[in-house]
Each structure stands twice: as C-alpha cells, then as structure tokens.
Tab-separated table of C-alpha atoms in Angstrom:
chain	number	residue	atom	x	y	z
A	777	MET	CA	8.261	15.353	61.575
A	778	MET	CA	6.255	12.372	60.314
A	779	ILE	CA	8.171	9.083	60.321
A	780	ARG	CA	8.135	7.132	57.024
A	781	THR	CA	8.190	3.342	57.055
A	782	PRO	CA	9.919	1.042	54.569
A	783	CYS	CA	7.868	-0.774	51.931
A	784	LYS	CA	7.196	-4.438	52.826
A	785	SER	CA	8.156	-5.681	49.335
A	786	GLU	CA	11.398	-7.595	49.348
A	787	GLY	CA	14.098	-5.643	47.566
A	788	CYS	CA	12.125	-2.377	47.478
A	789	SER	CA	13.957	0.583	48.997
A	790	ALA	CA	11.002	2.956	48.990
A	791	THR	CA	9.580	4.464	52.174
A	792	ILE	CA	5.954	5.430	52.680
A	793	LEU	CA	3.809	7.546	54.948
A	794	PRO	CA	1.812	5.828	57.696
A	795	THR	CA	-1.450	6.833	55.992
A	796	THR	CA	-0.312	5.150	52.796
A	797	ALA	CA	0.811	2.053	54.692
A	798	GLU	CA	-2.615	1.825	56.299
A	799	LYS	CA	-4.327	1.902	52.887
A	800	THR	CA	-1.965	-0.498	51.090
A	801	GLY	CA	-1.107	-2.923	53.857
A	802	GLY	CA	2.434	-1.615	54.145
A	803	TYR	CA	3.354	-1.475	50.469
A	804	CYS	CA	4.381	1.524	48.394
A	805	MET	CA	1.989	2.437	45.601
A	806	PRO	CA	4.201	1.107	42.720
A	807	CYS	CA	4.535	-2.257	44.493
A	808	ARG	CA	0.807	-2.315	45.276
A	809	GLN	CA	-0.024	-1.566	41.639
A	810	GLU	CA	2.368	-4.256	40.427
A	811	THR	CA	0.768	-6.787	42.776
A	812	GLU	CA	-2.677	-5.855	41.477
A	813	ARG	CA	-1.436	-6.133	37.904
A	814	GLN	CA	-0.050	-9.613	38.527
A	815	LYS	CA	-3.311	-10.682	40.152
A	816	ARG	CA	-5.216	-9.367	37.149
A	817	GLN	CA	-2.924	-11.166	34.691
A	818	GLN	CA	-3.261	-14.410	36.637
A	819	TYR	CA	-7.051	-14.037	36.689
A	820	ILE	CA	-7.077	-13.530	32.922
A	821	LYS	CA	-4.829	-16.553	32.447
A	822	ASP	CA	-7.036	-18.736	34.619
A	823	HIS	CA	-10.329	-17.610	33.098
A	824	ARG	CA	-9.498	-16.850	29.481
A	825	ARG	CA	-11.405	-18.921	26.953
A	826	ASP	CA	-11.131	-19.572	23.234
A	827	VAL	CA	-14.007	-18.436	21.032
A	828	ASP	CA	-14.431	-19.476	17.403
A	829	LEU	CA	-16.764	-16.964	15.773
A	830	TYR	CA	-16.664	-18.971	12.537
A	831	GLU	CA	-17.623	-22.375	13.941
A	832	GLY	CA	-20.078	-24.122	11.637
A	833	ILE	CA	-20.047	-21.279	9.086
A	834	ASN	CA	-18.934	-22.121	5.541
A	835	ASP	CA	-20.408	-19.209	3.588
A	836	PRO	CA	-17.508	-16.858	2.701
A	837	VAL	CA	-19.838	-13.847	2.700
A	838	GLU	CA	-20.989	-14.542	6.248
A	839	ILE	CA	-17.388	-15.105	7.317
A	840	LEU	CA	-16.354	-11.760	5.814
A	841	LYS	CA	-19.206	-10.012	7.593
A	842	ILE	CA	-17.845	-11.330	10.895
A	843	MET	CA	-14.309	-10.258	9.985
A	844	HIS	CA	-15.492	-6.739	9.212
A	845	ASN	CA	-17.435	-6.543	12.484
A	846	ARG	CA	-15.220	-8.185	15.085
A	847	PRO	CA	-16.407	-7.767	18.693
A	848	PRO	CA	-14.477	-5.281	20.837
A	849	TYR	CA	-11.356	-6.489	22.604
A	850	ASP	CA	-12.008	-8.584	25.685
A	851	PRO	CA	-8.946	-9.803	27.636
A	852	LEU	CA	-10.924	-12.840	28.815
A	853	ILE	CA	-11.604	-14.015	25.263
A	854	LYS	CA	-9.121	-15.291	22.699
A	855	PHE	CA	-10.745	-15.191	19.277
A	856	ILE	CA	-9.568	-18.041	17.078
A	857	PRO	CA	-8.533	-16.629	13.672
A	858	TYR	CA	-10.100	-18.021	10.521
A	859	GLU	CA	-7.847	-20.176	8.356
A	860	LEU	CA	-7.965	-17.610	5.521
A	861	ASN	CA	-7.462	-13.853	5.764
A	862	LYS	CA	-9.705	-11.190	4.204
A	863	GLU	CA	-7.629	-10.958	1.051
A	864	GLN	CA	-7.814	-14.697	0.417
A	865	LEU	CA	-11.544	-14.773	1.098
A	866	TYR	CA	-12.287	-11.908	-1.274
A	867	ILE	CA	-10.319	-13.664	-3.998
A	868	SER	CA	-12.459	-16.771	-3.525
A	869	LEU	CA	-15.810	-14.966	-3.930
A	870	THR	CA	-18.057	-15.864	-6.836
A	871	GLU	CA	-19.877	-13.180	-8.825
A	872	GLU	CA	-23.011	-13.872	-6.785
A	873	ASP	CA	-20.981	-13.524	-3.582
A	874	THR	CA	-19.569	-10.155	-4.659
A	875	ASP	CA	-23.094	-8.914	-5.359
A	876	ARG	CA	-24.134	-9.960	-1.865
A	877	MET	CA	-21.149	-8.180	-0.330
A	878	LEU	CA	-21.960	-5.072	-2.331
A	879	THR	CA	-25.542	-5.121	-1.053
A	880	TYR	CA	-24.264	-5.555	2.489
A	881	ALA	CA	-21.830	-2.651	2.101
A	882	MET	CA	-24.548	-0.342	0.831
A	883	ASN	CA	-26.825	-1.363	3.721
A	884	LEU	CA	-24.010	-0.452	6.123
A	885	LEU	CA	-23.705	2.906	4.401
A	886	ASP	CA	-27.442	3.502	4.883
A	887	SER	CA	-27.103	2.644	8.565
A	888	GLY	CA	-24.303	5.185	9.028
A	889	ASP	CA	-21.314	2.808	9.188
A	890	GLU	CA	-19.386	4.552	6.426
A	891	ASP	CA	-15.951	3.243	7.473
A	892	THR	CA	-16.838	-0.467	7.279
A	893	SER	CA	-18.808	0.125	4.102
A	894	GLN	CA	-15.823	1.841	2.482
A	895	ASP	CA	-13.484	-0.982	3.511
A	896	ILE	CA	-15.757	-3.537	1.833
A	897	LEU	CA	-16.254	-1.437	-1.300
A	898	LEU	CA	-12.503	-0.936	-1.695
A	899	SER	CA	-11.950	-4.678	-1.267
A	900	LEU	CA	-14.482	-5.458	-3.999
A	901	VAL	CA	-12.971	-2.937	-6.402
A	902	CYS	CA	-9.327	-3.828	-5.790
A	903	TYR	CA	-9.423	-7.574	-5.227
A	904	LYS	CA	-12.276	-8.405	-7.616
A	905	ASN	CA	-12.312	-5.385	-9.982
A	906	LYS	CA	-16.005	-5.102	-9.152
A	907	SER	CA	-17.908	-2.314	-10.897
A	908	LEU	CA	-19.752	0.004	-8.500
A	909	ALA	CA	-21.615	1.826	-11.267
A	910	THR	CA	-25.024	1.107	-9.720
A	911	SER	CA	-23.897	2.425	-6.332
A	912	ILE	CA	-22.199	5.617	-7.501
A	913	PRO	CA	-25.440	7.675	-7.630
A	914	VAL	CA	-25.832	6.940	-3.910
A	915	PHE	CA	-22.287	8.181	-3.254
A	916	ILE	CA	-23.024	11.400	-5.141
A	917	ASN	CA	-26.285	11.997	-3.272
A	918	ARG	CA	-24.401	11.598	0.005
A	919	ASP	CA	-21.485	13.816	-1.121
A	920	ILE	CA	-19.079	10.872	-0.880
A	921	TYR	CA	-16.319	11.322	-3.474
A	922	TYR	CA	-13.398	9.579	-1.807
A	923	PRO	CA	-11.620	7.239	-2.397
A	924	GLY	CA	-11.629	8.138	-6.081
A	925	ILE	CA	-11.024	4.562	-7.235
A	926	LEU	CA	-14.620	3.731	-6.284
A	927	PHE	CA	-15.744	5.851	-9.264
A	928	LYS	CA	-13.629	4.252	-11.998
A	929	ASP	CA	-16.608	2.511	-13.656
A	930	ALA	CA	-19.070	5.406	-13.350
A	931	SER	CA	-21.826	5.823	-15.915
A	932	VAL	CA	-21.959	8.728	-18.365
A	933	GLU	CA	-24.714	10.329	-16.280
A	934	ALA	CA	-22.672	10.119	-13.075
A	935	ARG	CA	-19.607	11.426	-14.875
A	936	ASP	CA	-21.505	14.474	-16.128
A	937	GLN	CA	-22.803	15.163	-12.631
A	938	LEU	CA	-19.248	15.202	-11.288
A	939	LEU	CA	-18.030	17.416	-14.130
A	940	ASN	CA	-20.765	19.884	-13.283
A	941	ARG	CA	-20.127	19.788	-9.537
A	942	VAL	CA	-16.374	20.281	-9.784
A	943	GLU	CA	-16.936	23.767	-11.195
A	944	HIS	CA	-18.759	25.089	-8.125
A	945	ASP	CA	-18.270	22.651	-5.212
A	946	THR	CA	-15.344	24.275	-3.404
A	947	ASP	CA	-15.481	21.979	-0.361
A	948	ASN	CA	-15.229	18.740	-2.356
A	949	ARG	CA	-13.284	19.890	-5.407
A	950	ASN	CA	-10.062	17.997	-4.654
A	951	HIS	CA	-11.906	14.721	-4.159
A	952	LEU	CA	-14.075	15.398	-7.200
A	953	LEU	CA	-10.980	15.868	-9.359
A	954	LEU	CA	-9.588	12.566	-8.094
A	955	ALA	CA	-12.860	10.778	-8.813
A	956	LEU	CA	-12.907	12.241	-12.339
A	957	ALA	CA	-9.319	11.141	-12.903
A	958	TRP	CA	-10.261	7.583	-11.963
A	959	ILE	CA	-13.112	7.608	-14.483
A	960	GLY	CA	-10.686	8.918	-17.098
A	961	ASP	CA	-12.784	8.521	-20.270
A	962	GLU	CA	-12.426	10.619	-23.436
A	963	GLN	CA	-14.734	13.368	-22.168
A	964	ILE	CA	-12.753	13.708	-18.966
A	965	VAL	CA	-9.435	13.646	-20.816
A	966	GLN	CA	-10.727	16.496	-22.949
A	967	ARG	CA	-11.791	18.475	-19.870
A	968	PHE	CA	-8.404	17.991	-18.161
A	969	ARG	CA	-6.772	19.110	-21.412
A	970	GLU	CA	-8.903	22.259	-21.413
A	971	TRP	CA	-8.043	22.960	-17.784
A	972	ARG	CA	-4.338	22.628	-18.593
A	973	GLU	CA	-4.535	24.972	-21.590
A	974	SER	CA	-6.866	27.492	-19.930
A	975	PRO	CA	-6.699	27.149	-16.131
A	976	PRO	CA	-10.109	27.840	-14.538
A	977	PRO	CA	-10.470	30.500	-11.824
A	978	TRP	CA	-10.665	27.845	-9.094
A	979	VAL	CA	-7.248	26.388	-9.933
A	980	GLU	CA	-5.690	28.577	-7.245
A	981	GLU	CA	-7.732	26.693	-4.646
A	982	THR	CA	-6.386	23.242	-5.553
A	983	TYR	CA	-3.290	21.598	-4.125
A	984	VAL	CA	-1.738	21.024	-7.569
A	985	THR	CA	-2.625	21.778	-11.177
A	986	PRO	CA	-5.727	19.860	-12.366
A	987	ASP	CA	-3.815	17.599	-14.769
A	988	THR	CA	-1.569	16.426	-11.906
A	989	TYR	CA	-4.575	14.725	-10.287
A	990	THR	CA	-4.520	12.204	-13.119
A	991	HIS	CA	-1.318	10.685	-11.702
A	992	GLU	CA	-3.275	9.327	-8.738
A	993	ALA	CA	-5.318	7.267	-11.194
A	994	GLY	CA	-2.208	6.072	-13.025
A	995	TRP	CA	-2.232	8.185	-16.189
A	996	LYS	CA	-1.057	11.501	-17.567
A	997	LEU	CA	-1.755	13.946	-20.373
A	998	ASN	CA	1.055	13.784	-22.920
A	999	GLU	CA	2.323	16.733	-24.927
A	1000	ASP	CA	-0.505	16.292	-27.421
A	1001	GLY	CA	-3.111	16.265	-24.666
A	1002	GLU	CA	-3.815	12.540	-25.042
A	1003	ARG	CA	-4.076	10.021	-22.234
A	1004	GLU	CA	-1.050	7.809	-21.523
A	1005	ASN	CA	-1.014	5.199	-18.774
A	1006	LEU	CA	1.818	5.337	-16.252
A	1007	PHE	CA	1.610	1.654	-15.334
A	1008	HIS	CA	1.339	-1.700	-17.090
A	1009	GLU	CA	-2.069	-3.343	-16.820
A	1010	PHE	CA	-0.571	-6.814	-16.470
A	1011	SER	CA	0.226	-7.516	-12.833
A	1012	TYR	CA	2.045	-10.412	-11.194
A	1013	ALA	CA	2.345	-10.734	-7.443
A	1014	ILE	CA	5.726	-11.404	-5.881
A	1015	GLU	CA	4.789	-14.037	-3.332
A	1016	LYS	CA	6.609	-14.781	-0.116
A	1017	LEU	CA	7.228	-18.488	0.305
A	1018	LYS	CA	6.558	-20.352	3.528
A	1019	GLU	CA	9.526	-22.577	2.805
A	1020	VAL	CA	12.609	-21.780	0.735
A	1021	GLU	CA	12.661	-23.827	-2.456
A	1022	ASP	CA	15.717	-25.653	-3.738
A	1023	SER	CA	18.230	-23.999	-6.076
A	1024	SER	CA	17.153	-25.964	-9.167
A	1025	ILE	CA	13.669	-24.480	-8.970
A	1026	GLU	CA	15.099	-21.043	-8.282
A	1027	ALA	CA	17.283	-21.241	-11.400
A	1028	SER	CA	14.233	-21.732	-13.593
A	1029	GLU	CA	12.463	-18.669	-12.241
A	1030	PRO	CA	12.155	-15.664	-14.608
A	1031	LEU	CA	12.887	-13.284	-11.746
A	1032	THR	CA	15.597	-13.082	-9.091
A	1033	LEU	CA	15.237	-10.697	-6.176
A	1034	LEU	CA	17.522	-8.981	-3.698
A	1035	THR	CA	21.064	-9.849	-4.633
A	1036	GLU	CA	24.176	-7.865	-3.791
A	1037	SER	CA	25.490	-5.747	-6.638
A	1038	SER	CA	29.142	-5.281	-7.460
A	1039	HIS	CA	28.539	-1.530	-7.719
A	1040	THR	CA	29.036	1.041	-4.979
A	1041	CYS	CA	26.699	3.864	-4.071
A	1042	GLN	CA	28.399	7.160	-4.809
A	1043	TRP	CA	26.449	8.904	-2.076
A	1044	CYS	CA	27.190	6.701	0.942
A	1045	GLY	CA	29.933	4.368	-0.315
A	1046	GLY	CA	27.961	1.226	0.509
A	1047	LYS	CA	27.161	-1.731	-1.704
A	1048	MET	CA	24.249	-1.370	-4.107
A	1049	THR	CA	21.448	-3.930	-4.206
A	1050	THR	CA	19.928	-5.548	-7.278
A	1051	LEU	CA	16.276	-5.383	-6.333
A	1052	LEU	CA	15.162	-7.237	-9.460
A	1053	ASP	CA	17.046	-9.241	-12.056
A	1054	PHE	CA	14.630	-10.619	-14.625
A	1055	LYS	CA	14.596	-12.350	-17.979
A	1056	VAL	CA	13.078	-9.830	-20.367
A	1057	SER	CA	12.545	-12.511	-22.999
A	1058	HIS	CA	10.437	-14.674	-20.670
A	1059	PRO	CA	6.754	-14.946	-21.756
A	1060	THR	CA	5.674	-13.426	-18.444
A	1061	PHE	CA	7.332	-10.126	-19.356
A	1062	LEU	CA	6.279	-9.820	-22.991
A	1063	PHE	CA	3.872	-7.051	-21.973
A	1064	LEU	CA	6.912	-4.828	-21.357
A	1065	SER	CA	7.875	-4.883	-25.052
A	1066	MET	CA	11.551	-4.504	-24.135
A	1067	SER	CA	14.575	-5.651	-26.109
A	1068	GLY	CA	17.417	-7.712	-24.711
A	1069	GLU	CA	17.672	-10.823	-22.593
A	1070	ARG	CA	17.886	-9.451	-19.048
A	1071	LEU	CA	17.361	-6.298	-17.060
A	1072	LYS	CA	18.690	-5.420	-13.630
A	1073	LEU	CA	17.086	-2.799	-11.425
A	1074	GLU	CA	19.631	-1.638	-8.864
A	1075	THR	CA	19.566	0.894	-6.076
A	1076	CYS	CA	21.059	1.766	-2.722
A	1077	VAL	CA	18.396	0.683	-0.229
A	1078	LYS	CA	19.694	3.267	2.256
A	1079	CYS	CA	20.044	6.399	0.146
A	1080	SER	CA	17.023	5.906	-2.120
A	1081	CYS	CA	14.870	6.404	0.993
A	1082	TYR	CA	15.793	10.102	0.790
A	1083	GLY	CA	15.430	10.794	-2.921
A	1084	VAL	CA	14.958	9.301	-6.371
A	1085	MET	CA	17.950	7.264	-7.540
A	1086	TYR	CA	18.560	6.750	-11.264
A	1087	MET	CA	20.544	4.008	-12.996
A	1088	ASP	CA	21.581	3.730	-16.649
A	1089	VAL	CA	21.002	0.355	-18.302
A	1090	ASP	CA	23.264	-0.883	-21.122
A	1091	SER	CA	22.300	-3.168	-24.016
A	1092	ASN	CA	23.092	-6.241	-21.908
A	1093	GLY	CA	20.709	-5.162	-19.166
A	1094	GLU	CA	23.471	-4.228	-16.725
A	1095	SER	CA	22.964	-1.168	-14.527
A	1096	ARG	CA	25.455	1.536	-13.679
A	1097	TRP	CA	25.335	4.742	-11.654
A	1098	SER	CA	23.680	7.514	-13.635
A	1099	THR	CA	25.323	10.886	-14.044
A	1100	TYR	CA	21.832	12.358	-13.698
A	1101	ASN	CA	21.724	11.508	-9.992
A	1102	GLN	CA	21.503	14.534	-7.724
A	1103	ARG	CA	22.388	14.105	-4.091
A	1104	PRO	CA	19.329	14.817	-1.889
A	1105	ASP	CA	19.390	18.010	0.138
A	1106	TYR	CA	19.157	15.899	3.269
A	1107	LEU	CA	21.151	12.701	3.424
A	1108	PRO	CA	22.351	11.491	6.837
A	1109	VAL	CA	25.927	10.420	7.325
A	1110	CYS	CA	25.888	6.634	6.987
A	1111	ASN	CA	28.227	4.350	8.881
A	1112	ILE	CA	28.325	1.373	6.538
A	1113	GLU	CA	29.200	-0.962	9.398
A	1114	ASP	CA	25.865	-0.162	11.037
A	1115	TYR	CA	23.968	-1.751	8.134
A	1116	ASP	CA	23.679	-5.467	7.553
A	1117	ASN	CA	22.650	-7.399	4.459
A	1118	GLN	CA	19.557	-8.910	6.010
A	1119	HIS	CA	17.567	-8.093	2.881
A	1120	VAL	CA	19.995	-10.065	0.690
A	1121	SER	CA	19.511	-13.166	2.824
A	1122	ALA	CA	15.793	-12.994	1.978
A	1123	SER	CA	16.406	-13.377	-1.757
A	1124	LYS	CA	15.287	-17.017	-1.909
A	1125	SER	CA	12.117	-16.358	0.054
A	1126	PHE	CA	10.150	-14.911	-2.870
A	1127	ARG	CA	8.723	-16.145	-6.137
A	1128	LEU	CA	6.876	-14.526	-9.014
A	1129	ALA	CA	3.259	-15.699	-9.230
A	1130	SER	CA	2.495	-17.892	-12.216
A	1131	LYS	CA	-0.830	-16.164	-12.956
A	1132	SER	CA	-1.541	-12.476	-13.475
A	1133	ARG	CA	-3.990	-10.617	-11.276
A	1134	ASN	CA	-6.266	-7.598	-11.513
A	1135	SER	CA	-4.368	-4.373	-12.335
A	1136	TYR	CA	-5.814	-2.558	-9.316
A	1137	TYR	CA	-5.375	-5.424	-6.865
A	1138	ALA	CA	-2.894	-3.546	-4.671
A	1139	ALA	CA	-3.948	0.003	-5.521
A	1140	HIS	CA	-5.008	0.865	-1.968
A	1141	TRP	CA	-2.447	0.144	0.755
A	1142	THR	CA	-4.907	0.343	3.674
A	1143	LEU	CA	-6.374	-3.010	2.622
A	1144	GLU	CA	-3.029	-4.625	3.443
A	1145	PRO	CA	-2.909	-6.652	0.212
A	1146	THR	CA	0.029	-8.654	-1.110
A	1147	VAL	CA	1.888	-5.507	-2.148
A	1148	SER	CA	5.064	-6.771	-3.821
A	1149	GLN	CA	4.401	-7.072	-7.532
A	1150	VAL	CA	5.601	-6.597	-11.096
A	1151	GLY	CA	3.312	-4.392	-13.191
A	1152	GLY	CA	-0.123	-3.252	-12.082
A	1153	HIS	CA	-1.103	0.000	-10.413
A	1154	PRO	CA	1.326	1.066	-7.666
A	1155	THR	CA	0.372	1.051	-3.996
A	1156	TRP	CA	0.987	4.663	-3.061
A	1157	ILE	CA	1.322	5.214	0.668
A	1158	GLN	CA	1.576	8.959	0.150
A	1159	ASP	CA	0.822	10.983	-3.001
A	1160	ALA	CA	1.499	9.477	-6.435
A	1161	GLU	CA	5.060	10.320	-7.475
A	1162	TYR	CA	6.089	9.078	-10.898
A	1163	PRO	CA	9.676	10.320	-11.447
A	1164	VAL	CA	10.516	12.427	-14.465
A	1165	CYS	CA	13.099	10.848	-16.750
A	1166	PRO	CA	16.165	13.104	-16.444
A	1167	CYS	CA	17.018	12.468	-20.092
A	1168	CYS	CA	13.750	13.050	-22.008
A	1169	SER	CA	11.741	14.830	-19.250
A	1170	LYS	CA	8.793	12.440	-19.609
A	1171	ARG	CA	7.134	10.697	-16.676
A	1172	MET	CA	8.642	7.267	-16.137
A	1173	ILE	CA	6.481	4.134	-16.204
A	1174	PHE	CA	5.933	2.201	-12.990
A	1175	PHE	CA	7.437	-1.262	-13.233
A	1176	SER	CA	7.544	-2.973	-9.851
A	1177	GLN	CA	7.414	-2.552	-6.085
A	1178	LEU	CA	8.670	-4.399	-3.015
A	1179	ASP	CA	7.035	-4.388	0.401
A	1180	TRP	CA	10.010	-3.988	2.748
A	1181	GLY	CA	7.927	-5.228	5.671
A	1182	GLU	CA	8.041	-8.680	4.089
A	1183	VAL	CA	11.740	-8.486	3.287
A	1184	VAL	CA	13.354	-7.700	6.642
A	1185	GLU	CA	12.317	-7.993	10.265
A	1186	TYR	CA	10.816	-4.719	11.495
A	1187	GLY	CA	10.973	-3.398	7.943
A	1188	GLU	CA	8.386	-0.952	6.637
A	1189	GLY	CA	7.564	1.041	3.543
A	1190	ILE	CA	7.614	0.262	-0.152
A	1191	TYR	CA	10.383	0.560	-2.759
A	1192	TYR	CA	9.017	1.609	-6.148
A	1193	MET	CA	10.793	0.944	-9.442
A	1194	PHE	CA	10.255	2.824	-12.711
A	1195	ILE	CA	11.699	2.683	-16.205
A	1196	CYS	CA	12.033	4.829	-19.293
A	1197	SER	CA	12.455	2.231	-22.034
A	1198	ASP	CA	13.393	4.799	-24.679
A	1199	CYS	CA	16.262	6.243	-22.648
A	1200	ARG	CA	17.082	2.947	-20.862
A	1201	ILE	CA	17.055	4.595	-17.460
A	1202	THR	CA	15.548	3.129	-14.274
A	1203	ALA	CA	14.561	4.954	-11.113
A	1204	THR	CA	13.878	3.884	-7.536
A	1205	SER	CA	11.955	5.741	-4.845
A	1206	PHE	CA	10.577	4.924	-1.414
A	1207	GLN	CA	7.515	5.785	0.675
A	1208	GLN	CA	6.392	4.880	4.168
A	1209	SER	CA	3.531	5.858	6.441
C-alpha cells in the first residue's frame, strides 16, 4: 500500500501521492494551481500598463474605426475608454463624416468583414437615418438581405429586383420579405395585398403569412388593403439622469415615470405600477392627437412578463383593470413579499428629452442604443408583437418602451406599451433576450 503524504499548504486537509509531491514540491494540485494563479495575478498587477488608443486623435471617424476594431483582450493592457461611446459619436457625425463611415463599411464588406460592416451600416441607418440606396445593389449582388432595415431607402430598380427574387429564391425568401416590408412603398403594399388575397404557392414555406412580415417594419395592411403605421414617427428619448433633479423641476416635466398605483393586480394580488403618467395636452405629445389632460399607463411589472396585460382608460386618463384580460397559461405563484419596489425608487432618475430624434434611432437592439423612449419604432428583442385590441380587433399602436436594465440593478428586458385611442385601451408586454 502506497503511503500518501499531507499537503504542505496550511489549512489544507488533502493528502497526495509521493509522485505528486515530487512534482509539486509537496502541494496538492488544487493548492499548486491556486499558487500559480496568484503568481499570475500578481505578475499582471505589477506589469499591467494603460494604453490610450485615441491619444492625439480628434477625428470622430478615426475614433469610431478604432472602436469597431479593438485589439484582442490582453491581460497586461488596460485600454483607456474614450470619453464618448459609439452612440454619442455617431450622433455627432456630420454628413461628410457619415459618407466616410459608409465608404469604410463597404470597404470592410469587400474585405470579408461582414460583421463589422453590418454594425457600422446599422449605426448609420438607426442613429443618423442615413440612406444606403447606393450600397443596396452591392448587398443584392452578395445575397445579403438582412437586416431588412438596411433596405428601407432602396431605389425602384432595387425594389423590383427583390420583388422578382422573392418569387423563386427559397433560401432567402424570409429575409427578402423583411427587406421588402422595410421598403414599404405603394408597389410593395400592392404586392403584399395580392399575397394576402391570393396566397402564392410558396406561402407554405414561410414562417408566417406574407402580410405579417410588415409588422417587423412597423406597419400593417388594414381591412381595405392600405398601409397603416403601427408606431408614431415622432420619438423622444427617456434619458437617465446622472444626478436626481429637485422636485420643482420634476413637477414641470410633461412625463412622470414609475410610480406606485393604487390598483391591485388581479392575477398575483400585488400592487400595480404606473409606468408612465403624462400630460396629453403638453406640446410634446400633440402628435398623439389624444383628448383629455392626462393618461396613465399601468401594469403589473411581474405578471406582464408572462402575457399581454390590458387596462381600460376613462375620460380622466385613469386606468383600471380590463375585463378583457386573460390569465396566461403559465403564471408562476408569486410571493408578494419576495418583490421589492426598487423600480419605484428610480422614478426621479429619468427625464423626457427636450428634442425629438430619428424614428428608427432605437430600432435595432444589438446596437445598445438609449432604448427607453416615447414614440418611434420599437426595439424588438424578439419578433415584432403588436397586441390586438380586444375590443375592436385592430392592431394596437406602439406608444412607449422602458429599458428595465436602466431601471433596476441586474434588470433586463424591455417593457412595451401600446394604445388603442378609439377604444381607450392600453396594453403592456415584455421581451428579453
């Protein structure tokens, strides 16, 4: 029987074979590995250096190029972040700068770096509403049809090419339909109408009916076969403040966020939350064309994660539980005491931006834009899901969204808010990655 010896590490109760002790100097392998790890960490600490990749560079285009092509991780180097993030830099670009970034993106595409090229192209389209019409023929020649938003300003010639290809290109048909939906001109509306009235043979190969693809681009075919937008083109960011402002400033704001409602959720028994309480009559919200002085959008932040939650709104803008609500098939048993009101304490940390922004600014969530907003195109994390009004059976109009990652610590996902102005019903849904 071979005799095992105790590990030399103080406090370690492990025993090791003599052959192991000879290799490790008398330490068990876990202790030896921990010692090596500590040595490595100390070496990194002693030798790590700061590197500023942006030192002496003032051109925002050159700075963005560096951001999009950061060197691989090196534990011995700490890269000093630039004072502005990508989003802020893209906003600051001049028209000449956006042209330069577009040229750079297309050069990357030619070199085979499709991922970085796509990231830049999406940034130009969403943050700057940059037309990619001159680049779309290149996408078509390379069989690149996704993301569809890149095609929204396509020329008539490019549009006709896509309409022709969608009839026979089985491999790319789903992406082609999305690209066509984003173009969305009269000719395309007519074609989607025809596909709805007389489904083509290939409809069985698609994930959903052809006219459903239009929802991804923020519009639908109404009963008469005409285009109707599902979002408001005016868009105002809901900005997170670095410092909480005083109550006098808050009182003058047209929008109040995240306050506790007096109503109770009839699914879990917990307190409802007023996600938004806004002054309808304020000039900022004239684009809504709504009557009344105020409007409250309420939900249960726990239960609406599992299904659409509807609220009826009276003439004074007050919300109440809707009889149209249907309990989700799956709804976990909630212990109300396990939930805190952390989100309510964040109510004074946000403010509505004073200036509107591009409708498609936050249309693509992978760019990590400032997501919380009123109006604009929604930031779908999954598929586009505009709820159907339970009263009139029409698709509800997107109104607002809140990025829960900014609201609570370790939060994630987005709460989406919709409204049917005719029926005075609101709806809330939730998506996360």
